[in-house]
Short mmCIF file of C-alpha atoms and ligand atoms in Angstrom, two decimals:
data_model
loop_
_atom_site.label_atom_id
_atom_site.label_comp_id
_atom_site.label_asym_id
_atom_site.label_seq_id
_atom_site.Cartn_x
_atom_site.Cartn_y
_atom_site.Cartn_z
CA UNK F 1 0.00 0.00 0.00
CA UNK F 2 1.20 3.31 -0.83
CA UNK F 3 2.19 5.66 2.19
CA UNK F 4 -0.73 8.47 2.84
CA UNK F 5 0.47 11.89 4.23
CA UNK F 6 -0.89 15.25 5.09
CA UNK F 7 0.52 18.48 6.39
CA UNK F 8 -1.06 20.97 9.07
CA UNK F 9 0.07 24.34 10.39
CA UNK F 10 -1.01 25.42 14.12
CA UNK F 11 -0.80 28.61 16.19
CA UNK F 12 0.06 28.46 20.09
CA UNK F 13 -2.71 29.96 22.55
CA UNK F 14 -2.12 31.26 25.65
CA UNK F 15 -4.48 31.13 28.42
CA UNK F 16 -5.94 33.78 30.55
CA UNK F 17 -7.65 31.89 32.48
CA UNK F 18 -5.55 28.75 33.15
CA UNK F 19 -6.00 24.74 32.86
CA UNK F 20 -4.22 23.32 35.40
CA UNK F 21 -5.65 19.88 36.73
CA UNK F 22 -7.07 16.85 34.97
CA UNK F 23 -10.06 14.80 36.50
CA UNK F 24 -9.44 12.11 33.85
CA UNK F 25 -5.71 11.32 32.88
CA UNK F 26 -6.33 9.11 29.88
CA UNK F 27 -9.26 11.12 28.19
CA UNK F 28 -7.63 14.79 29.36
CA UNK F 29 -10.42 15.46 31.02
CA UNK F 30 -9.84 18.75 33.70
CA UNK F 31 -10.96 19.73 36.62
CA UNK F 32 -12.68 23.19 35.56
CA UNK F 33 -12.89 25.07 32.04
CA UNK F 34 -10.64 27.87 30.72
CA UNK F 35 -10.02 30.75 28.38
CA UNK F 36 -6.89 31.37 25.69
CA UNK F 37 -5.86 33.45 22.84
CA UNK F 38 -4.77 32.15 19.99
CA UNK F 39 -1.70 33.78 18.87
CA UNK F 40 -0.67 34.54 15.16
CA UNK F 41 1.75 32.80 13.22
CA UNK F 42 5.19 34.65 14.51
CA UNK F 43 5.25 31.06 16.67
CA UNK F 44 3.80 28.78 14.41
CA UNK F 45 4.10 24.79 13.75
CA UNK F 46 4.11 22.48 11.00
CA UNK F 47 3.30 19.15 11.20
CA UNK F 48 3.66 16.17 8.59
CA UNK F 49 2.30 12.85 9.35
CA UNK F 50 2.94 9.94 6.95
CA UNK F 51 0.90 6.35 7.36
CA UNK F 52 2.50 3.45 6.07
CA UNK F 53 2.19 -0.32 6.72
CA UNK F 54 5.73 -0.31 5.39
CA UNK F 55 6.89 1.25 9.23
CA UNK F 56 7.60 -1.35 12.18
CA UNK F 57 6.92 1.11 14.81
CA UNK F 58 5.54 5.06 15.27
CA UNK F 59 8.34 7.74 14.74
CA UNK F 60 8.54 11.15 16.09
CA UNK F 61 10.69 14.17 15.28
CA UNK F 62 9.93 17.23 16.66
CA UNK F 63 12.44 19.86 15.73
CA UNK F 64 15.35 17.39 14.24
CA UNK F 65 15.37 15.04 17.34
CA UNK F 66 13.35 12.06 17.79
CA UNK F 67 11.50 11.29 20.72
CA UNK F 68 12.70 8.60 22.89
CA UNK F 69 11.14 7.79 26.19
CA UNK F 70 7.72 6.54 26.73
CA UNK F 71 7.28 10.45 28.24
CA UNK F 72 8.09 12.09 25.43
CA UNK F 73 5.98 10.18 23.55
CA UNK F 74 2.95 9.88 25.55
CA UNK F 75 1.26 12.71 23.88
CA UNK F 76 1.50 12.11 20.50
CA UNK F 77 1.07 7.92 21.03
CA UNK F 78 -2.45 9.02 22.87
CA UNK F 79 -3.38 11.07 19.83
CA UNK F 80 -2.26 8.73 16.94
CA UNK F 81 -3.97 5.74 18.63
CA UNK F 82 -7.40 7.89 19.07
CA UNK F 83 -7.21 8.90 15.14
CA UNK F 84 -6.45 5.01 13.87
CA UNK F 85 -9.71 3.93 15.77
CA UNK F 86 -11.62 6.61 14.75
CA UNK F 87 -10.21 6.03 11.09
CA UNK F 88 -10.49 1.62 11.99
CA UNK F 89 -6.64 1.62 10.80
CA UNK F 90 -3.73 -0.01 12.41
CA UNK F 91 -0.96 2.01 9.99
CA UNK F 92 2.16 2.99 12.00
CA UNK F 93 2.56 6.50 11.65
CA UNK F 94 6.24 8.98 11.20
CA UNK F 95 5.69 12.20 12.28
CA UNK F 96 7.82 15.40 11.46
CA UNK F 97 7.25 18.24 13.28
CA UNK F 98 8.96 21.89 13.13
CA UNK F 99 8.22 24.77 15.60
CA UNK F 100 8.72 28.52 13.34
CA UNK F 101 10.63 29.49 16.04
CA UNK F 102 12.54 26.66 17.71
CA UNK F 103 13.70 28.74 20.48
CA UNK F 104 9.85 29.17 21.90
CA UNK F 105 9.71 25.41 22.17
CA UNK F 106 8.93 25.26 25.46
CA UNK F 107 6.42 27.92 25.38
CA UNK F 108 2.42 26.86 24.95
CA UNK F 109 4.73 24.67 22.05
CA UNK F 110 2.73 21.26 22.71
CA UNK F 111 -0.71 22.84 22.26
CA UNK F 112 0.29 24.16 18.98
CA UNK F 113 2.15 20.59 18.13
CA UNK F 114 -0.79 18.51 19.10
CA UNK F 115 -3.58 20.97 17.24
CA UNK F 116 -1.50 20.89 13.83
CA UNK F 117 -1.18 17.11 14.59
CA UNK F 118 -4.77 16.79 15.14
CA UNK F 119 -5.53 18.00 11.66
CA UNK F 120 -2.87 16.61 10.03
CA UNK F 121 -3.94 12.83 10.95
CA UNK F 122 -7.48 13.60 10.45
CA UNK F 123 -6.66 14.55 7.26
CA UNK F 124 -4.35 11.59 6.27
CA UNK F 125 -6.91 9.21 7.42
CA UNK F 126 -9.66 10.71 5.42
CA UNK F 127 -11.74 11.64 8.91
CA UNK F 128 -14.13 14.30 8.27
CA UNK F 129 -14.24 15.76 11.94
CA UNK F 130 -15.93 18.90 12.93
CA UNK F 131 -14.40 21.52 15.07
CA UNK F 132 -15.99 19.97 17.86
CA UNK F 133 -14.03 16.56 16.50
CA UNK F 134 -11.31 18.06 16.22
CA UNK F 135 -10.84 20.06 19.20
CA UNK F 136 -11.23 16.70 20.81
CA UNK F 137 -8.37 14.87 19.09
CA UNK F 138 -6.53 17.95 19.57
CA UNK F 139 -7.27 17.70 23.44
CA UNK F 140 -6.47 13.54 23.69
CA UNK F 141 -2.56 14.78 22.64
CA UNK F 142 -2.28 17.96 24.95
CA UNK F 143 -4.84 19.44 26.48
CA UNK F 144 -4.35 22.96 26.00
CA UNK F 145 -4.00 22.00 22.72
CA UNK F 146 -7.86 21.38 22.08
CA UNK F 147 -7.81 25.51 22.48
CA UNK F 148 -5.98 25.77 18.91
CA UNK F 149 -8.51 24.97 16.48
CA UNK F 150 -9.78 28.26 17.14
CA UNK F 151 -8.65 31.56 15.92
CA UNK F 152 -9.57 34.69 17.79
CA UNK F 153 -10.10 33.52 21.42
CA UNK F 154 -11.46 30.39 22.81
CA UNK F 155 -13.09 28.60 25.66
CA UNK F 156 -12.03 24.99 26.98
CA UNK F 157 -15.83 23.60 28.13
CA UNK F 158 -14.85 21.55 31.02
CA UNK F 159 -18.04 18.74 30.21
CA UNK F 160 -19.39 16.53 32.79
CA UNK F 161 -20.12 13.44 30.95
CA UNK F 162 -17.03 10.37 31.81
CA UNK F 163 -16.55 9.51 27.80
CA UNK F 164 -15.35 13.70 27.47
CA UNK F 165 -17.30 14.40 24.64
CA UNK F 166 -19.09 17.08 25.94
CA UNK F 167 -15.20 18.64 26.67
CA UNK F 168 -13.69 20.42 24.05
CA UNK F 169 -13.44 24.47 23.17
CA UNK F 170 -16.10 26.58 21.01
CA UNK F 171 -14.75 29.85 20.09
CA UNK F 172 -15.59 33.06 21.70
CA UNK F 173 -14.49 35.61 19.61
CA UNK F 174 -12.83 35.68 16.19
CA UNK F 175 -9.18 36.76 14.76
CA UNK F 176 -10.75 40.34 13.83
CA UNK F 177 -12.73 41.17 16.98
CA UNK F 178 -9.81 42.83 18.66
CA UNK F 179 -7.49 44.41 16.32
CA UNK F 180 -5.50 46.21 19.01
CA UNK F 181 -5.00 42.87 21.62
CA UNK F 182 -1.36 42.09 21.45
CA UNK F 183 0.82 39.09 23.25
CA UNK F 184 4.21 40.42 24.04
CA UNK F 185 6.10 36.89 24.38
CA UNK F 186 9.42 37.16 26.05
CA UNK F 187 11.46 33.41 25.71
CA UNK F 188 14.16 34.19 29.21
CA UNK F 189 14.76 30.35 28.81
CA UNK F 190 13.61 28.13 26.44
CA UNK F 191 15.43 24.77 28.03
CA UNK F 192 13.41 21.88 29.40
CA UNK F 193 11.03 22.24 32.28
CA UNK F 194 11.42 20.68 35.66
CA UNK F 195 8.27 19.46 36.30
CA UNK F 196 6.22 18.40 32.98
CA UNK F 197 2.90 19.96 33.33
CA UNK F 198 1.65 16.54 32.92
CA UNK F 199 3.08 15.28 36.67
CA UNK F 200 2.94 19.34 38.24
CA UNK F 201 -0.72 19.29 37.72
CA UNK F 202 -1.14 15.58 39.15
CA UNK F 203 1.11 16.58 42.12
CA UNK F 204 -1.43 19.53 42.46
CA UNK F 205 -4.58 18.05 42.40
CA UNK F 206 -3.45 15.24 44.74
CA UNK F 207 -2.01 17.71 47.50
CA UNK F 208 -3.00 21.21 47.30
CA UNK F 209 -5.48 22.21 49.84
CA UNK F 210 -5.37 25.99 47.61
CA UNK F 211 -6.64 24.20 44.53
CA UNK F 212 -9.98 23.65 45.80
CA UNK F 213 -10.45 27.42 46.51
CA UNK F 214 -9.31 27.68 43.19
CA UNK F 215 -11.57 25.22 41.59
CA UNK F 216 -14.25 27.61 43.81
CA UNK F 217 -13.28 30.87 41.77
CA UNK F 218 -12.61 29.57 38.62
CA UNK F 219 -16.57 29.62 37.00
CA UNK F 220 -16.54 33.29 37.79
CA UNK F 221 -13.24 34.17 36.25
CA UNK F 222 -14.51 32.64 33.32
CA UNK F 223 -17.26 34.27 33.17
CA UNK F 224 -15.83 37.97 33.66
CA UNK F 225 -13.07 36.84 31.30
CA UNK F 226 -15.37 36.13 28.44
CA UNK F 227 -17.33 39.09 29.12
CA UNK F 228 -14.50 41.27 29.19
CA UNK F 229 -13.06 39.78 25.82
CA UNK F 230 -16.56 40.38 24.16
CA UNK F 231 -16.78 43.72 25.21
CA UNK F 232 -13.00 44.75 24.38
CA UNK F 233 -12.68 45.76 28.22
CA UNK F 234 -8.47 45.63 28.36
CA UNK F 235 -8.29 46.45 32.07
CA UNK F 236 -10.92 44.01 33.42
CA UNK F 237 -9.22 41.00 31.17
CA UNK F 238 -5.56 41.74 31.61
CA UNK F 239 -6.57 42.48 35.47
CA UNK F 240 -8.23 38.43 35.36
CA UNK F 241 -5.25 37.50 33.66
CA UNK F 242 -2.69 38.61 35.94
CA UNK F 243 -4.84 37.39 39.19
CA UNK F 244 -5.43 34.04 37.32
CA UNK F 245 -1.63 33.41 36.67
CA UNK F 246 -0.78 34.14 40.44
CA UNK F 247 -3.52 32.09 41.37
CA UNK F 248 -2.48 29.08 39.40
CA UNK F 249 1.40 29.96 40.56
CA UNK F 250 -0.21 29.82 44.33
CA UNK F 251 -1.61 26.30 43.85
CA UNK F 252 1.72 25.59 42.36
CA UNK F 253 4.08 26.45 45.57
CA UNK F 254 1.43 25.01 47.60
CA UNK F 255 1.59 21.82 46.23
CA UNK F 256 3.53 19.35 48.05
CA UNK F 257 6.70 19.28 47.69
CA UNK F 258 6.11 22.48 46.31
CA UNK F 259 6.48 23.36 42.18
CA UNK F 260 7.71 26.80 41.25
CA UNK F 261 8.33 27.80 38.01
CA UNK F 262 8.72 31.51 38.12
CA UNK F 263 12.07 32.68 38.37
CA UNK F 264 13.49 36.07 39.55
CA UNK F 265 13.53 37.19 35.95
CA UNK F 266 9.84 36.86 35.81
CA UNK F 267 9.36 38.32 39.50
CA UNK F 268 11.27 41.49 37.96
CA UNK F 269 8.14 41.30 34.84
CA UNK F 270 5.33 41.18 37.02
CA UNK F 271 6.81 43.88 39.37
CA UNK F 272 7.31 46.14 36.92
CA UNK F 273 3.79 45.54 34.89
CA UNK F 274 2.70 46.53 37.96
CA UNK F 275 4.73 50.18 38.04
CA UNK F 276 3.33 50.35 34.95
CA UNK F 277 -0.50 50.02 36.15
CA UNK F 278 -0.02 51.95 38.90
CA UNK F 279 -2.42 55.04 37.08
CA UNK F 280 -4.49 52.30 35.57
CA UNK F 281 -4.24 48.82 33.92
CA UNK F 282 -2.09 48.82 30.83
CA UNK F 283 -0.66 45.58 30.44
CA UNK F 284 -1.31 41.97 32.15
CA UNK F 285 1.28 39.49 32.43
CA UNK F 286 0.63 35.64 32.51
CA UNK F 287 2.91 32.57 32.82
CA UNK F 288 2.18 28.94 31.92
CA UNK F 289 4.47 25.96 33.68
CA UNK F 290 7.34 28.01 32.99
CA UNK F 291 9.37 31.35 33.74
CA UNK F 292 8.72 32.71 30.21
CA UNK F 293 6.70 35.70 30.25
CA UNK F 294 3.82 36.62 28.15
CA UNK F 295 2.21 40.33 28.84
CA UNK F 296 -1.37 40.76 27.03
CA UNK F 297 -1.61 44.64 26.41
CA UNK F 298 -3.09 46.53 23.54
CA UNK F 299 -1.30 48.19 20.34
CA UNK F 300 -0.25 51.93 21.76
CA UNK F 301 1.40 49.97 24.67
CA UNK F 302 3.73 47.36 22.96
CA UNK F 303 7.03 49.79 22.98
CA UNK F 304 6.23 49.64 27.15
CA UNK F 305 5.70 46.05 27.34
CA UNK F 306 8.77 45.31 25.42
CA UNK F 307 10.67 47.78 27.43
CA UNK F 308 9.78 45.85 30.41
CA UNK F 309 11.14 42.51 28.75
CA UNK F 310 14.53 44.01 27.48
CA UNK F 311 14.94 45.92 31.07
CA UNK F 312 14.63 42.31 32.64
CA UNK F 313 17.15 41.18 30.66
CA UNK F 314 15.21 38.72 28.42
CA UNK F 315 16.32 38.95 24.26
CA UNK F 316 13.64 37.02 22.64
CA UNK F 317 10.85 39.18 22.63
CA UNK F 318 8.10 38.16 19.71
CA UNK F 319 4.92 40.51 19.24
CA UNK F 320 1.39 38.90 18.62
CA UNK F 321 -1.89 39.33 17.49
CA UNK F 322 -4.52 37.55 17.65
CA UNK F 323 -3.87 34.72 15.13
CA UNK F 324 -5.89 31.74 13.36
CA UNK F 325 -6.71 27.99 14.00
CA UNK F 326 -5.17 25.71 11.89
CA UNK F 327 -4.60 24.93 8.30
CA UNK F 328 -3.73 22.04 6.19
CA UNK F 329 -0.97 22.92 3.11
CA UNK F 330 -1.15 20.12 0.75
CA UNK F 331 0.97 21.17 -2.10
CA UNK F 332 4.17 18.97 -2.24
CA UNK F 333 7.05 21.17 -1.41
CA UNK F 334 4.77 21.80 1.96
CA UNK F 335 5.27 18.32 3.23
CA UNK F 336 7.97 17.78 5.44
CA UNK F 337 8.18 14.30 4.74
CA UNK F 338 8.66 13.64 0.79
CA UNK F 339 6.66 10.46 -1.16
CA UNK F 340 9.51 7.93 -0.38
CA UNK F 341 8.89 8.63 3.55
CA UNK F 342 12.13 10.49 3.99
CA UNK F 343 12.52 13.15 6.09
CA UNK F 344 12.96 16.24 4.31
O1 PMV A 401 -1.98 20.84 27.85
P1 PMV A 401 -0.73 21.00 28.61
O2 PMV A 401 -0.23 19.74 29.18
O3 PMV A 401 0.27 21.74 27.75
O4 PMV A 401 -1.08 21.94 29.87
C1 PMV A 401 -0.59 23.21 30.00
C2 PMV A 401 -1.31 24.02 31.02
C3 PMV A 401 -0.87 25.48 31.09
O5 PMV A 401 -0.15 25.85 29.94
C4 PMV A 401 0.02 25.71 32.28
C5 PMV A 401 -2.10 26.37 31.22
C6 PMV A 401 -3.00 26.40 30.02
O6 PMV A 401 -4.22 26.49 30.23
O7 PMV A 401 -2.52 26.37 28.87
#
């Protein structure tokens, strides 16, 4: 049988009101819902998967380095084996995958990774998923991932039912609502995290006496969140943005033993967001399982934001918009695996 392939592209999102906390490991099912951006294609991937019953075993590249370890694979194992029994097809997949920027790797880089391999195997196998589908493939790989297949900004419906397919995200708002909203990414270090957010969130849920408030304030936050993003209101969503990271961070040192991320380079970012609010709210920082900074602001602010990033000594500083869900590319020089099955 010949090999079947299929290329996707995917944006990162970053959340504003954070996931943190499964209540089913297998299914990524979490504990409450959240709320992302999706940001534009400055931090991109692209994702070629090839099918073959000519390959003895799955194969995964990310960046020109294949994945080893039963963790590293985990994700995209869970996701290939949901698409073949969707699809009723036992092929062995190899799977090339290439961040824009391979520097912001560690940065929101698996939801982006998982989303354009969502697509990309959906559209190899010949699935016709909705975004509903799709979002849920997306969410078997990473979670946060599930968040991607929207442009614009999206919600993460945390469902009820044990199967999860009442949990996947709808879209709030499209890439044009806000035309000012920017991301101001700053990459301080872009080396492998401590604690994979896989086991951090585990270790949370299982210890943290915090994470039940949180669980308690969390329906609100959405709510005000997705209000705020409706109405363009910048100071009530960076404001729930910045009280959601520290919240999450909270649950984080108060886990046991305790997981911190943040570093004193991102201490020095939030401290001075906050000089900068001090006559009203500009800017809102946020940070995922990692020191990396990201401040949400809007347009006439960026030169401040990215002051505050260079003054903390960070290099790396990329400038979003809101950006798109994903794409598939299907002319040939697109694939990143050619028609013999070698990588490109
Ligand atoms: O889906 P994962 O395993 O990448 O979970 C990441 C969770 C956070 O990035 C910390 C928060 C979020 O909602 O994206």
């Amino acid at each position: 049988m010949a090999i079947i392939r299929a290329t996707a592209e995917a944006n990162p999102n970053m959340a504003i009101v954070k996931y943190w906390g499964k209540r089913d490991e297998a299914l990524v099912l979490p504990q409450a819902g959240s709320v992302s951006v999706t940001l534009d294609d400055a931090l991109k991937t692209r994702t070629t998967v090839m099918f073959s019953d000519k390959l003895a075993e799955d194969e995964v590249w990310i960046n020109g380095k294949r994945l080893q370890t039963p963790e590293e694979l985990e994700k995209a194992l869970a996701q290939l084996d949901s698409a073949r029994e969707l699809a009723k097809k036992r092929l062995r997949a190899k799977v090339v995958s290439r961040a824009n920027t391979p520097v912001a790797g560690g940065l929101a880089g698996s939801a982006a990774g998982l989303c354009a391999l969502a697509a990309a195997s959906a559209e190899a196998l010949g699935l016709v998923l909705d975004a509903k589908g799709l979002s849920i493939l997306s969410r078997i790989g990473s979670g946060s991932a599930c968040r991607s297949v929207f442009g614009g900004f999206a919600e993460w419906l945390r469902g009820n039912k044990p199967d999860g397919t009442d949990s996947y995200a709808v879209q709030i708002a499209g890439e044009s609502h806000w035309p000012a909203f920017r991301a101001v990414v700053g990459i301080a270090e872009s080396s492998e995290k401590k604690v994979k957010s896989r086991a951090g969130m585990r270790q949370t849920v299982a210890t943290s006496e915090l994470y039940k408030m949180r669980l308690e304030l969390l329906p609100q936050a959405i709510h005000d969140a997705k209000k705020a993003i409706l109405e363009r209101n910048a100071e009530n969503l960076f404001e729930i943005a910045m009280r959601d990271s520290n919240n999450m961070h909270a649950t984080m040192l108060d886990t046991w033993p305790p997981i911190m991320y943040l570093n004193d380079t991102s201490r020095e970012v939030i401290y001075a967001v906050h000089e900068l609010n001090k006559d009203g709210i500009k800017a809102g920082y946020s940070f995922d399982a990692g020191p990396n900074p990201v401040i949400f602001t809007l347009e006439k602010y960026v030169p401040a934001a990215e002051k505050i990033l260079k003054d903390a000594g960070i290099k790396k500083i990329f400038v979003s918009k809101t950006g798109s869900g994903p794409k598939i590319l299907s002319t040939e020089k697109d694939h990143l695996i050619d028609d013999k099955g070698a990588t490109k």
